[in-house]
Coordinates of C-alpha atoms in Angstrom, one line a residue:
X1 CA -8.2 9.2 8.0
X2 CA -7.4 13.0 7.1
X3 CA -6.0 13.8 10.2
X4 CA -3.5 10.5 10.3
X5 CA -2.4 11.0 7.2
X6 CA -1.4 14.8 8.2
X7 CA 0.8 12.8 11.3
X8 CA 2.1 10.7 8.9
X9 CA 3.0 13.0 6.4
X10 CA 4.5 15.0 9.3
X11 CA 6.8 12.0 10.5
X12 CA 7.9 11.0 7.4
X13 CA 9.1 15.0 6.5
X14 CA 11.7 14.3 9.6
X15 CA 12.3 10.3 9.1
X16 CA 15.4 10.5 6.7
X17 CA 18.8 12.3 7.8
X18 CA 22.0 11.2 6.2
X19 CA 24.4 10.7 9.0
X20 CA 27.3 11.8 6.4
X21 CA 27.3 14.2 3.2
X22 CA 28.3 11.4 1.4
X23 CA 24.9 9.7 1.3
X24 CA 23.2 13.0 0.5
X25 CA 22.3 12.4 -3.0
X26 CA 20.9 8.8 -1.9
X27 CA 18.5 10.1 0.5
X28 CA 17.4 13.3 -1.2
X29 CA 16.7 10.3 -3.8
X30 CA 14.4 8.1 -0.7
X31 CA 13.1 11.6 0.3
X32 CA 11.8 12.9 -3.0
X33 CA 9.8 9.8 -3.5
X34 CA 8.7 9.2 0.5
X35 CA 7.6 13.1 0.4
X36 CA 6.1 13.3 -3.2
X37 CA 2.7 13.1 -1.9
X38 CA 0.0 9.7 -1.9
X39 CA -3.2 8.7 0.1
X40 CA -0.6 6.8 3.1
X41 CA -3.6 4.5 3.0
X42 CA -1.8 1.8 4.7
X43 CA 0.1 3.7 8.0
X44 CA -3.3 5.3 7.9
X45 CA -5.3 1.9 8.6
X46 CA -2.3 0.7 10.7
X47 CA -3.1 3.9 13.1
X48 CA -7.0 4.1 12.7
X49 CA -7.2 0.8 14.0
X50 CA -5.2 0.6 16.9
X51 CA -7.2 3.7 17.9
X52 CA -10.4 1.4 17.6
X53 CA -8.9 -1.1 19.4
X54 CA -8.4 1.4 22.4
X55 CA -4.4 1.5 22.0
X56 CA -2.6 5.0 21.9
X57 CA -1.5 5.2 18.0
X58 CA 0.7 8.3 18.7
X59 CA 3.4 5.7 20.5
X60 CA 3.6 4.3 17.2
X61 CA 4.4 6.3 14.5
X62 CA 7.1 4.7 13.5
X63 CA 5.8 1.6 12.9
X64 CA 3.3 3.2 10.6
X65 CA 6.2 4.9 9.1
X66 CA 7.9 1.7 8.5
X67 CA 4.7 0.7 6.1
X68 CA 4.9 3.6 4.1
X69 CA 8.7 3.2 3.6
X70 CA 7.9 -0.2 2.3
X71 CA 4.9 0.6 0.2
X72 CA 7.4 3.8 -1.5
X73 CA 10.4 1.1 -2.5
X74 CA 7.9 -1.1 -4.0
X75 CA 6.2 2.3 -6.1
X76 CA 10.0 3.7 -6.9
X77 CA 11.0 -0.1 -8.2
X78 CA 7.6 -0.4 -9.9
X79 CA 8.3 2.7 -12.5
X80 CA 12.2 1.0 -13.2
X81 CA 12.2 0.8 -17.0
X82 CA 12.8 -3.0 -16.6
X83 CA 9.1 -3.2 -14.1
X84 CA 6.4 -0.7 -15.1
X85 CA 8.8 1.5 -17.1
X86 CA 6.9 4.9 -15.7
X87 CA 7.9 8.4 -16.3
X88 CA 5.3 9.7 -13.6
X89 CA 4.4 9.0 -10.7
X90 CA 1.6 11.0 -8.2
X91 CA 2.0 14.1 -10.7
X92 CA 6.1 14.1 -10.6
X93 CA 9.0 12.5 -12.7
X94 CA 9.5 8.9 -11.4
X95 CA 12.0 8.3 -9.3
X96 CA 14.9 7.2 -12.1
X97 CA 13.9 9.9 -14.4
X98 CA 14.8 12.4 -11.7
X99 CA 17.8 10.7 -10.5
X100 CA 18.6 8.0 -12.6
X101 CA 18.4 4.1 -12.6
X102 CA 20.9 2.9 -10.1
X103 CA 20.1 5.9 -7.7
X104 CA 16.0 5.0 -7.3
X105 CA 17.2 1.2 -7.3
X106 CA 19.2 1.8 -4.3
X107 CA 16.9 4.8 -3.2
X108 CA 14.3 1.7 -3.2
X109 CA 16.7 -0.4 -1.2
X110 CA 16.8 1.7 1.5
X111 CA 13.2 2.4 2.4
X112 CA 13.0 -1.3 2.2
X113 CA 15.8 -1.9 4.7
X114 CA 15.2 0.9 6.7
X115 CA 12.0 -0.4 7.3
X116 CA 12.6 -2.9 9.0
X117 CA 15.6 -0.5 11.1
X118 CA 12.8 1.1 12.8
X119 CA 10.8 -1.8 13.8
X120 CA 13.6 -3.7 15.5
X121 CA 14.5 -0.2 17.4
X122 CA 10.9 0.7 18.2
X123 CA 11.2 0.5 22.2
X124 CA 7.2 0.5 22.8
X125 CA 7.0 -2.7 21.8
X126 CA 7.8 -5.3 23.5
X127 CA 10.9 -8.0 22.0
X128 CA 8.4 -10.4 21.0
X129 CA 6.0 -8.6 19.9
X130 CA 8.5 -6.1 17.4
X131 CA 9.8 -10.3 16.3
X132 CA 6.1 -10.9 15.3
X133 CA 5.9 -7.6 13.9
X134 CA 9.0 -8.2 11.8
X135 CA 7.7 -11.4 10.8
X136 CA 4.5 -10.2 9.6
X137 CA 5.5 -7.2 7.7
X138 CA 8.4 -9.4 5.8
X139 CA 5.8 -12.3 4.9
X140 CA 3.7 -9.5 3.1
X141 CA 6.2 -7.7 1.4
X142 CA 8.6 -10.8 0.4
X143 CA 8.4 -13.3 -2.2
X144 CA 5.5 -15.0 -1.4
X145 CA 3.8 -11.7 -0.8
X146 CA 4.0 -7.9 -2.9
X147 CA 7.7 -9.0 -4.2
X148 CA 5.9 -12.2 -5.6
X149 CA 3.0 -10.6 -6.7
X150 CA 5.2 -8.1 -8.8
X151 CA 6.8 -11.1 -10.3
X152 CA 3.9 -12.7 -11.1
X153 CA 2.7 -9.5 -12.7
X154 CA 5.9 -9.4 -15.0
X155 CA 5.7 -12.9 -16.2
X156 CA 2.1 -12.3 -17.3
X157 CA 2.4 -9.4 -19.4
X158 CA 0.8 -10.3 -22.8
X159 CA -1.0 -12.8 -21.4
X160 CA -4.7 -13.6 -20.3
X161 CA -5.5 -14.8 -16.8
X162 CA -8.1 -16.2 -15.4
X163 CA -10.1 -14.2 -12.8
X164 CA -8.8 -16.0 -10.0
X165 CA -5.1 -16.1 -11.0
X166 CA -5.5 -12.4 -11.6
X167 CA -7.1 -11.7 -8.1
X168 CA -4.6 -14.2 -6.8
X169 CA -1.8 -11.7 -8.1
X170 CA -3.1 -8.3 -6.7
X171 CA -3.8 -10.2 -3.3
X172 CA -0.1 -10.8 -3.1
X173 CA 1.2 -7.5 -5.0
X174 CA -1.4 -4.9 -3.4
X175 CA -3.5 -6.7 -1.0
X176 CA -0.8 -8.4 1.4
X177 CA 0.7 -5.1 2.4
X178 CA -2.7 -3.4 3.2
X179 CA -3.7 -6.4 5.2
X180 CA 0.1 -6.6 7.0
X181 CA -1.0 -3.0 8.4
X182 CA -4.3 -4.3 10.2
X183 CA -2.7 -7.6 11.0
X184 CA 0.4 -5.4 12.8
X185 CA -2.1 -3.3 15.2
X186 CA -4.6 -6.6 15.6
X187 CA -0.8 -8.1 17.1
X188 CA 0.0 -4.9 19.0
X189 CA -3.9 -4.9 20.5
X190 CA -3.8 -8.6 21.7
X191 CA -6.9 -9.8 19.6
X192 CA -8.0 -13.1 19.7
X193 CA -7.5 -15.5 16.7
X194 CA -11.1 -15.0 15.2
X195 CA -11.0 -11.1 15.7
X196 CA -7.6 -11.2 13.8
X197 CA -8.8 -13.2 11.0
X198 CA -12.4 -11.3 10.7
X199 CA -9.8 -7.9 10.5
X200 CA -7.6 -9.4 8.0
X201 CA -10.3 -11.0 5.9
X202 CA -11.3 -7.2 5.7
X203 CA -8.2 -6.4 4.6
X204 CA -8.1 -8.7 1.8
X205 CA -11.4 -7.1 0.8
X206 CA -9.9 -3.7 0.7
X207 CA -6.6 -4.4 -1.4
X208 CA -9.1 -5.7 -3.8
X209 CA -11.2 -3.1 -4.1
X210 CA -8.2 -0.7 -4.4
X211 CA -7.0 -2.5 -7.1
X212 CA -9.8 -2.9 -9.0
X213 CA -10.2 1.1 -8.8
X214 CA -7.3 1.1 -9.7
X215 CA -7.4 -0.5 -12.9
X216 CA -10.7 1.6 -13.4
X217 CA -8.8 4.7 -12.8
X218 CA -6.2 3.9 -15.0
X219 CA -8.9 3.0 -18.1
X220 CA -11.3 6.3 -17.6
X221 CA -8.5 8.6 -15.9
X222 CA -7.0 11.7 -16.6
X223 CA -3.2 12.6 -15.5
X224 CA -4.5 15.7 -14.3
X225 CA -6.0 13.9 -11.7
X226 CA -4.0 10.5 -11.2
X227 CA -1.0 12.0 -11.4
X228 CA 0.6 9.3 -13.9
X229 CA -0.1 8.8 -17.7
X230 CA -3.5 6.7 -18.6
X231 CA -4.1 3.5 -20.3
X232 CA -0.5 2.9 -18.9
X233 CA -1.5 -1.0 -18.7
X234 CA -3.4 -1.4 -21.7
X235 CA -0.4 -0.2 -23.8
X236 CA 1.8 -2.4 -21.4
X237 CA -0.2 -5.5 -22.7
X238 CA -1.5 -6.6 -19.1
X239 CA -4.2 -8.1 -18.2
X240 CA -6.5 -6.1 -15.7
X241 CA -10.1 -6.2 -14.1
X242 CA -11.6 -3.8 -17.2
X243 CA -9.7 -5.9 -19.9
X244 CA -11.0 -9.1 -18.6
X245 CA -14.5 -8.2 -17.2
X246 CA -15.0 -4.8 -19.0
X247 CA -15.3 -1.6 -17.5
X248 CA -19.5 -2.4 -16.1
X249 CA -18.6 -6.0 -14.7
X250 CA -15.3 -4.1 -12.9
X251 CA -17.3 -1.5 -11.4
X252 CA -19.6 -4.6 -10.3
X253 CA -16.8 -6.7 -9.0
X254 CA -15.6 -3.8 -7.1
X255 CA -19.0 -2.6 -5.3
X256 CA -18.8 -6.7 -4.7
X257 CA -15.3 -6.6 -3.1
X258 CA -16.8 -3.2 -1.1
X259 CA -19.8 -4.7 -0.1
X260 CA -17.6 -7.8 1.3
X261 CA -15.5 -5.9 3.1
X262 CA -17.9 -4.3 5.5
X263 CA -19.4 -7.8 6.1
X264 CA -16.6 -9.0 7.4
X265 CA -16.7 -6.6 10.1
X266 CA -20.2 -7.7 11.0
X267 CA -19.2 -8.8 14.9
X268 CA -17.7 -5.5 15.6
X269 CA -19.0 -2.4 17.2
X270 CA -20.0 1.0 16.6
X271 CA -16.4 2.3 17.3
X272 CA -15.5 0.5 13.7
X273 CA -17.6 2.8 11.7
X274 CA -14.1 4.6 9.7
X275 CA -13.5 1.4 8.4
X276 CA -17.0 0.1 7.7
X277 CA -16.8 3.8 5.5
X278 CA -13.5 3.2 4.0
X279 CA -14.9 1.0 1.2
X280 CA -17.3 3.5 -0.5
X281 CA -14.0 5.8 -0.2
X282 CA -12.5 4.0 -2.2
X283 CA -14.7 3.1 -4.6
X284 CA -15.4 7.3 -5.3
X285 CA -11.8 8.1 -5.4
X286 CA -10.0 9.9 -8.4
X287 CA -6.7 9.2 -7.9

């Protein structure tokens, strides 16, 4: 994972150049928040696994760009006053406080399109398979996926969910993306139906283990180390894994989701071992 993450962060330094001076202050905008640092956990699985699956990963870096550019609009958007209303974010100002509200709103609006620019002019991939691509990659971050999930995350502020409704949320607002990136090199590598699905039940695994750190992190962590202020949810009034199970049966529901996630990966080989570690990864991480 280290060594993706160093090609992603690589590709990404060289991904955005304004094709007029006008647009500098817009993409010095994208740029600050694309460069500003982050675990690139989902380009990273996107890459790891199409080197499991025997593809050459280094033909498609841009496609793993395309995630991250996603994953950054939906972080800048997030911090808005009217979303999250964050000052920080990975250690730096967020986004607006640096450059304003209707700068980061349209710095967000360009990842997000330009996203999807480099996946319809990726030429290693065939039309139809760049159309399935597309498809896959707008179902998880549209309405019914992370955009939805966000929503559904707003309109329960102050509110108590149930523990389905609130994993149903972070399955669409975190988990959907994370599973988009396995589901995109399972579609580049040609695997079967039940290969696919055993994948992406993995993935759904995963984005709910990261969430549920998450929510840990944000109860017991330090900026220092996160990067953003603490108890930034609590003080929001939302309803998370530690204020509706408490911080022991969170811990437990996330060694559950871990646990989970390397059984679904049960009829794969040897060669899947970074993924069968990536769970206790997570669950030991500090930021």
């Amino acid at each position: 994972m280290v060594n993706k993450k160093i090609l992603v962060d690589d590709a990404l330094e060289c991904l955005l150049m304004p094709s007029d001076p006008a647009h500098d202050s817009l993409y010095a905008s994208m740029q600050y928040s694309l460069m500003a640092g982050g675990k690139r956990i989902r380009p990273c699985l996107f890459l790891v696994l199409l080197d499991i699956l025997g593809v050459d990963s280094n033909l498609y870096i841009n496609v793993a760009c395309a995630l991250e550019c996603v994953h950054t609009y939906s972080l800048i958007h997030d911090d808005l006053p009217g979303m999250d209303n964050d000052d920080y974010r990975r250690g730096k100002l967020a986004n607006h406080k640096k450059y304003g509200v209707g700068i980061a709103t349209m710095a967000g609006d360009g990842l997000l399109t330009y996203a999807f620019e480099l996946l319809a002019c990726e030429n290693n991939i065939s039309f139809f398979k760049r159309i399935a691509l597309i498809k896959i990659l707008t179902a998880a971050a549209g309405p019914a996926g992370m955009v939805g999930g966000q929503a559904h995350d707003k309109g329960a502020e102050g509110k108590t969910l149930s523990l389905s409704e609130l994993m149903f949320l972070d399955q669409c607002k975190t988990g959907k993306l994370i599973c988009a990136s396995l589901d995109m090199a399972s579609e580049i590598a040609g695997l079967s139906k039940n290969d696919k699905e055993a994948i992406h039940t993995y993935g759904k695994h995963i984005g709910l283990l990261f969430q549920i750190t998450d929510d840990l992190l944000d109860f017991n962590g330090v900026f220092q180390e996160m990067g953003k202020v603490p108890l930034q949810d609590i003080s929001e009034h939302k309803c998370t894994y530690v204020t509706l199970l408490g911080k022991h049966q969170a811990q437990q529901r996330a060694r559950k989701e871990a646990v989970a996630a390397v059984q679904s990966l049960g009829a794969f080989g040897e060669e899947f071992k970074p993924l069968r570690e990536l769970p206790e990864m997570i669950l030991c991480r500090r930021k």
